[in-house]
Amino acid sequence: MPIDVSAGPGRPAPTLPGVELVWSGRVSAHADDTAAHLHLLDADESARRAAFRRAVDRDAYTVAHVTLRRLLGERLGQAPEAITLSREPCTHCGGPHGRPVVPGNPVHFSLSHTDGLVMIALATVPVGVDVEGVPAPETVAEVATQLHPRERTELAALPPEHRPAAFAGCWTRKEALLKATGVGLNEDLSLTYVGAGAQPAGSADWLLADLPTDPGFAAAIAVHLTAPGARPPHATNEAETAR
């Protein structure tokens, strides 16, 4: 069940060590097709899908998880429905809600969906991806207080009209990194500095990069740098028909 991918609008995605694929697509373009393949989901995914009260949320979950299974199946040479998914222990508290994995880590992956847009990354190294809509100015003013002090200073130095996009960029960088490390949003957001400027901050172990995405959104990816076996990505945006 191959998935055809084609380049979409926006600047080219950066070449990142270990990243094999970045897939992005609109829920509206893939909802009907993925709804016809619910049999690919496991029992836990099916239960989580059924728990969504709003159809728009249910559709986003369906597109994200059916597409993820198709991509993993193609990558691993397995039937998508036969792939086992589990979670590593949380690196913050040890609970069973850490990084989602295929047992044995034959491939690393991360997914994100928001406001009708889905993004998925596959890699040979631990990876995290996040996509978010650019928020309203009042939301920025309220939530920015949770960021690292240097990030708050960087946002405050910007003209007011530029702060929403800069905040969205900072937030996606931070969430991508916390996903990749397995901490998630359990960690105090003021502890980790990723930057709210034009370029994300890096570290010895993690590479952060902004990703091209649709207008009105921001996206970022975090990639572990110390694991072997890095390969260049085949970055894409907006899939053609997933069949």
Coordinates of C-alpha atoms in Angstrom, one line a residue:
M1 CA 0.0 0.0 0.0
P2 CA 2.5 2.7 -1.1
I3 CA 2.0 6.4 -0.4
D4 CA 2.9 8.8 -3.1
V5 CA 4.4 12.1 -1.9
S6 CA 5.1 15.3 -3.8
A7 CA 6.7 18.6 -2.9
G8 CA 4.3 21.3 -1.8
P9 CA 4.5 25.0 -1.3
G10 CA 7.0 26.8 0.8
R11 CA 10.8 26.7 1.1
P12 CA 12.6 23.4 0.9
A13 CA 12.9 21.5 4.1
P14 CA 16.4 21.5 5.6
T15 CA 18.7 18.4 5.2
L16 CA 18.8 16.8 8.6
P17 CA 21.0 13.9 9.7
G18 CA 19.0 10.8 10.3
V19 CA 15.6 12.1 9.0
E20 CA 14.2 9.9 6.3
L21 CA 10.8 11.6 5.6
V22 CA 8.7 14.6 6.6
W23 CA 5.1 14.2 5.5
S24 CA 2.5 16.9 5.7
G25 CA -1.1 16.9 4.5
R26 CA -4.5 18.6 5.0
V27 CA -7.0 16.5 6.9
S28 CA -9.7 17.6 4.4
A29 CA -7.7 16.1 1.5
H30 CA -7.3 12.7 3.2
A31 CA -10.2 12.2 5.6
D32 CA -12.4 10.1 3.2
D33 CA -9.7 7.8 2.1
T34 CA -8.3 7.2 5.6
A35 CA -11.8 6.6 7.0
A36 CA -12.1 3.7 4.6
H37 CA -9.1 2.1 6.2
L38 CA -10.0 2.1 9.9
H39 CA -9.1 -1.6 10.0
L40 CA -5.4 -0.6 10.0
L41 CA -5.8 0.9 13.5
D42 CA -5.2 -1.3 16.6
A43 CA -7.7 -1.7 19.4
D44 CA -6.2 1.2 21.5
E45 CA -6.1 3.6 18.5
S46 CA -9.7 2.6 17.6
A47 CA -10.8 3.3 21.2
R48 CA -9.1 6.7 21.3
R49 CA -10.6 7.6 17.9
A50 CA -14.1 6.7 19.1
A51 CA -13.6 8.9 22.2
F52 CA -13.5 12.1 20.2
R53 CA -16.8 13.9 20.3
R54 CA -16.2 16.3 17.5
A55 CA -16.0 14.9 14.0
V56 CA -13.2 17.3 13.1
D57 CA -11.0 15.9 15.9
R58 CA -11.9 12.4 15.0
D59 CA -11.0 13.0 11.3
A60 CA -7.6 14.6 12.3
Y61 CA -6.8 11.6 14.5
T62 CA -7.8 9.2 11.8
V63 CA -5.7 10.8 9.1
A64 CA -2.7 11.1 11.4
H65 CA -2.7 7.5 12.6
V66 CA -3.8 5.7 9.4
T67 CA -1.2 7.6 7.5
L68 CA 1.5 6.9 10.1
R69 CA 0.8 3.2 9.9
R70 CA 1.0 3.3 6.1
L71 CA 4.3 5.1 6.2
L72 CA 5.7 2.7 8.8
G73 CA 4.4 -0.3 6.8
E74 CA 6.1 1.0 3.7
R75 CA 9.3 1.7 5.6
L76 CA 9.5 -1.6 7.4
G77 CA 8.0 -3.8 4.6
Q78 CA 5.2 -4.9 6.8
A79 CA 1.4 -4.8 6.7
P80 CA 0.4 -1.5 8.4
E81 CA -2.1 -3.2 10.6
A82 CA 0.5 -5.7 11.8
I83 CA 2.9 -3.1 13.2
T84 CA 3.0 -3.0 17.0
L85 CA 3.1 0.5 18.6
S86 CA 4.0 1.1 22.2
R87 CA 5.5 3.8 24.5
E88 CA 8.7 4.2 26.2
P89 CA 8.7 5.3 29.9
C90 CA 8.5 9.0 30.4
T91 CA 12.0 10.4 30.9
H92 CA 10.5 12.9 33.4
C93 CA 8.4 10.7 35.7
G94 CA 8.9 7.2 34.5
G95 CA 5.2 6.8 33.6
P96 CA 3.9 4.8 30.6
H97 CA 3.4 7.9 28.4
G98 CA 6.8 8.6 26.9
R99 CA 7.9 8.6 23.3
P100 CA 5.8 6.4 21.0
V101 CA 7.9 3.7 19.4
V102 CA 7.9 0.6 17.3
P103 CA 9.4 -2.0 19.8
G104 CA 13.1 -2.4 19.1
N105 CA 13.2 1.0 17.4
P106 CA 13.7 -0.2 13.8
V107 CA 12.5 3.3 12.9
H108 CA 11.8 6.4 14.9
F109 CA 8.8 8.5 14.3
S110 CA 6.8 11.5 15.5
L111 CA 3.4 13.0 14.5
S112 CA 1.5 16.2 15.1
H113 CA -1.9 17.5 14.0
T114 CA -3.6 20.8 14.6
D115 CA -6.3 22.8 13.0
G116 CA -6.7 20.5 10.0
L117 CA -3.1 19.9 9.3
V118 CA -1.1 16.7 9.9
M119 CA 2.7 16.3 10.0
I120 CA 4.7 13.1 10.4
A121 CA 8.5 12.5 10.6
L122 CA 10.3 9.2 10.2
A123 CA 14.0 8.9 11.1
T124 CA 16.8 6.5 12.0
V125 CA 17.4 8.5 15.2
P126 CA 15.1 9.9 17.9
V127 CA 12.9 12.6 16.4
G128 CA 10.2 15.0 17.4
V129 CA 7.9 17.1 15.1
D130 CA 5.3 19.7 15.9
V131 CA 3.0 21.9 13.9
E132 CA 0.8 24.6 15.3
G133 CA -1.4 27.4 14.1
V134 CA -0.2 31.0 14.7
P135 CA -2.2 32.1 17.7
A136 CA -4.1 35.4 18.3
P137 CA -2.1 38.2 20.0
E138 CA -4.1 37.8 23.3
T139 CA -3.2 34.2 23.4
V140 CA 0.5 35.0 23.0
A141 CA 0.3 37.6 25.8
E142 CA -1.2 35.0 28.1
V143 CA 0.9 31.9 27.3
A144 CA 4.3 33.5 26.7
T145 CA 4.7 33.9 30.5
Q146 CA 5.3 30.1 30.5
L147 CA 8.4 30.3 28.3
H148 CA 12.1 30.5 29.1
P149 CA 13.1 34.0 30.4
R150 CA 15.3 34.6 27.4
E151 CA 12.5 33.6 25.0
R152 CA 10.2 36.0 26.8
T153 CA 12.7 38.8 26.4
E154 CA 13.2 38.0 22.7
L155 CA 9.4 38.1 22.1
A156 CA 9.0 41.4 24.0
A157 CA 11.7 43.0 21.8
L158 CA 9.7 42.3 18.6
P159 CA 7.1 44.6 17.2
P160 CA 3.6 43.5 18.4
E161 CA 2.5 42.4 14.9
H162 CA 5.5 39.9 14.7
R163 CA 5.1 38.3 18.1
P164 CA 2.4 35.7 17.2
A165 CA 4.5 34.1 14.4
A166 CA 7.6 34.2 16.6
F167 CA 5.7 32.7 19.5
A168 CA 4.4 29.9 17.3
G169 CA 7.9 29.2 16.0
C170 CA 9.2 29.0 19.5
W171 CA 6.4 26.8 20.8
T172 CA 6.8 24.3 18.0
R173 CA 10.6 24.1 18.5
K174 CA 10.0 23.5 22.2
E175 CA 7.3 20.9 21.8
A176 CA 9.3 19.1 19.0
L177 CA 12.3 18.8 21.4
L178 CA 10.2 17.7 24.4
K179 CA 8.5 15.0 22.2
A180 CA 11.9 13.8 20.9
T181 CA 13.3 13.5 24.4
G182 CA 10.3 11.7 25.7
V183 CA 9.4 14.3 28.3
G184 CA 6.5 15.9 26.5
L185 CA 4.7 18.8 28.1
N186 CA 5.2 17.3 31.6
E187 CA 8.3 19.5 31.9
D188 CA 8.1 23.1 33.0
L189 CA 8.3 25.1 29.7
S190 CA 10.5 27.7 31.2
L191 CA 13.4 25.3 31.7
T192 CA 14.5 24.5 28.1
Y193 CA 15.7 27.3 25.9
V194 CA 15.0 26.9 22.1
G195 CA 14.9 30.5 21.1
A196 CA 12.1 32.8 19.8
G197 CA 14.3 34.4 17.1
A198 CA 14.9 33.7 13.5
Q199 CA 17.1 30.7 14.2
P200 CA 16.4 28.0 16.8
A201 CA 19.0 27.2 19.5
G202 CA 20.9 24.0 19.2
S203 CA 22.8 21.8 21.6
A204 CA 25.5 19.2 21.6
D205 CA 22.9 16.4 21.4
W206 CA 20.0 17.9 19.6
L207 CA 19.5 19.7 16.3
L208 CA 16.4 21.9 16.0
A209 CA 15.2 23.2 12.7
D210 CA 12.1 25.1 11.5
L211 CA 10.1 23.3 8.8
P212 CA 8.2 24.8 5.8
T213 CA 4.5 24.6 6.2
D214 CA 1.2 26.2 5.2
P215 CA 0.5 29.9 5.7
G216 CA -0.8 30.6 9.2
F217 CA 1.1 27.7 10.7
A218 CA 4.6 27.1 12.2
A219 CA 6.4 23.8 12.3
A220 CA 9.7 22.5 13.7
I221 CA 11.6 19.3 14.1
A222 CA 14.1 18.0 16.7
V223 CA 16.7 15.4 15.7
H224 CA 19.1 13.5 18.0
L225 CA 22.7 14.0 16.8
T226 CA 24.7 11.4 18.6
A227 CA 23.1 8.1 17.3
P228 CA 24.8 6.5 14.3
G229 CA 23.2 5.7 10.9
A230 CA 22.1 9.1 9.8
R231 CA 20.7 9.5 6.4
P232 CA 19.4 12.6 4.5
P233 CA 15.7 13.2 4.4
H234 CA 13.2 13.0 1.6
A235 CA 11.2 16.1 2.8
T236 CA 7.7 16.5 1.4
N237 CA 4.7 18.7 2.0
E238 CA 1.2 17.8 1.1
A239 CA 0.7 14.2 0.1
E240 CA -1.1 13.1 -3.1
T241 CA -3.6 10.3 -2.7
A242 CA -2.7 7.8 0.1
R243 CA -3.7 4.6 -1.4

